[in-house]
């Protein structure tokens, strides 16, 4: 049995919704060697949860298994040519710190993903995205360890099957793969991505801006995010709580005919992503509460813990929102964070 694990570990500060639950067993891993040394013991557990920074995880009850908390660190330039660099980043690095390092080193592409909470290791899991950019566009390889066999496995970008907030790492049959590092391919030349209208307008409307740099884009994204999203350290939350539904052209047209103002975004394959937050807002649910859990006052897509919120209150709130959206818009919302 592992001797560096902890029993009855409080998880309150290890997930951003801050429910006061515990894990039967917990181990913190600080380097890859340590992980390999502990593999045979780890694989003995029937229930295992890999934890990064808990910003897309909501522990609803005590976890009757082992939480493996990855805190491995390291950012290494592994190759470069005239156009690109390849950078290997350990899973436990903080995502936003990595984005800052990239900008300082003039490795470009990730600026629009500034300030997304969480770890580098979790970024491929749900293919994080914001302001018109998805991380999949910059991932070359994902390195994993198979906890059952101890084998090191490298998955190419194509093999990860990245989609909107999805990848093979979300599938139950791949839960034996623990991501140890990610290799990014980043540009040496800065080409701003202003495909997201809100970001483009924000930059355009500022008369003081004379040139668009990566620092500037990152700073604008930071400002936009801070205006819209509550800081989980101040108000417990897990970011966007529901996926933006993706509709085929026919279903989208029916919805658009009924609700002319619904914000939607055309995807490449004749599908449309529609704004879940807009629907919740239209139902007048901003600020709505069940006990100490509620819809955020200014961002309808974010559910918050006002302090003493409990899992049963969250589950009731989810059910009320999903029912209301289904009745009014005929759409079944799905929850984005992992409910554990
Ligand atoms: C305020 C706020 C804003 C947010 N904004 C965005 C946004 O703009 N865009 C966006 O895409 N997301 C956003 N999120 C969601 C979240 O930031 C991302 O999903 C992030 O990647 C989660 O990282 P984490 O380390 O906290 O993951 P965790 O919650 O710890 O884990 C998430 C999932 O990844 C798995 N996992 C973690 N590490 C590993 C590993 N090493 N190997 C295998 N599996 C692993 C976990 O088991 C779990 O299934 C936001 C969240 C918050 C709270």
mmCIF file of N, CA and C in Angstrom, residues 29-32 53 70-75 89-94 97 119 180:
data_model
loop_
_atom_site.group_PDB
_atom_site.id
_atom_site.type_symbol
_atom_site.label_atom_id
_atom_site.label_comp_id
_atom_site.label_asym_id
_atom_site.label_seq_id
_atom_site.Cartn_x
_atom_site.Cartn_y
_atom_site.Cartn_z
ATOM 1 N N UNK A 29 0.908 13.908 -6.536
ATOM 2 C CA UNK A 29 2.055 13.441 -7.318
ATOM 3 C C UNK A 29 2.820 14.652 -7.828
ATOM 4 N N UNK A 30 4.119 14.728 -7.478
ATOM 5 C CA UNK A 30 4.883 15.914 -7.861
ATOM 6 C C UNK A 30 5.820 15.691 -9.043
ATOM 7 N N UNK A 31 6.142 14.424 -9.358
ATOM 8 C CA UNK A 31 6.867 14.196 -10.616
ATOM 9 C C UNK A 31 6.540 12.823 -11.201
ATOM 10 N N UNK A 32 6.879 12.687 -12.500
ATOM 11 C CA UNK A 32 6.481 11.493 -13.252
ATOM 12 C C UNK A 32 7.037 10.219 -12.620
ATOM 13 N N UNK A 53 -7.022 21.106 -11.121
ATOM 14 C CA UNK A 53 -7.330 22.181 -10.174
ATOM 15 C C UNK A 53 -8.807 22.220 -9.798
ATOM 16 N N UNK A 70 -2.520 15.656 -9.597
ATOM 17 C CA UNK A 70 -1.271 15.876 -10.342
ATOM 18 C C UNK A 70 -0.719 17.279 -10.163
ATOM 19 N N UNK A 71 0.478 17.369 -9.607
ATOM 20 C CA UNK A 71 1.103 18.680 -9.383
ATOM 21 C C UNK A 71 2.482 18.726 -10.052
ATOM 22 N N UNK A 72 2.645 17.943 -11.131
ATOM 23 C CA UNK A 72 3.951 17.897 -11.809
ATOM 24 C C UNK A 72 4.214 19.204 -12.547
ATOM 25 N N UNK A 73 5.481 19.659 -12.528
ATOM 26 C CA UNK A 73 5.805 20.971 -13.103
ATOM 27 C C UNK A 73 6.898 20.865 -14.152
ATOM 28 N N UNK A 74 6.889 21.762 -15.108
ATOM 29 C CA UNK A 74 7.961 21.832 -16.106
ATOM 30 C C UNK A 74 7.447 22.291 -17.462
ATOM 31 N N UNK A 75 8.186 23.238 -18.048
ATOM 32 C CA UNK A 75 7.865 23.719 -19.405
ATOM 33 C C UNK A 75 9.183 23.689 -20.167
ATOM 34 N N UNK A 89 4.896 20.420 -21.911
ATOM 35 C CA UNK A 89 4.450 21.010 -20.641
ATOM 36 C C UNK A 89 3.880 19.914 -19.742
ATOM 37 N N UNK A 90 4.339 19.885 -18.507
ATOM 38 C CA UNK A 90 3.874 18.867 -17.549
ATOM 39 C C UNK A 90 2.412 19.146 -17.153
ATOM 40 N N UNK A 91 1.693 18.061 -16.871
ATOM 41 C CA UNK A 91 0.245 18.147 -16.632
ATOM 42 C C UNK A 91 -0.135 19.070 -15.469
ATOM 43 N N UNK A 92 0.716 19.151 -14.450
ATOM 44 C CA UNK A 92 0.340 19.924 -13.254
ATOM 45 C C UNK A 92 0.603 21.417 -13.359
ATOM 46 N N UNK A 93 1.142 21.872 -14.490
ATOM 47 C CA UNK A 93 1.347 23.317 -14.656
ATOM 48 C C UNK A 93 -0.013 24.027 -14.702
ATOM 49 N N UNK A 94 -0.042 25.226 -14.158
ATOM 50 C CA UNK A 94 -1.273 26.017 -14.223
ATOM 51 C C UNK A 94 -1.451 26.552 -15.646
ATOM 52 N N UNK A 97 -0.701 30.385 -16.204
ATOM 53 C CA UNK A 97 0.741 30.669 -16.092
ATOM 54 C C UNK A 97 1.463 30.231 -17.367
ATOM 55 N N UNK A 119 -5.543 23.202 -14.980
ATOM 56 C CA UNK A 119 -4.199 22.700 -15.233
ATOM 57 C C UNK A 119 -4.010 22.414 -16.725
ATOM 58 N N UNK A 180 0.187 12.895 -18.657
ATOM 59 C CA UNK A 180 1.356 13.347 -17.885
ATOM 60 C C UNK A 180 1.944 14.637 -18.467
#
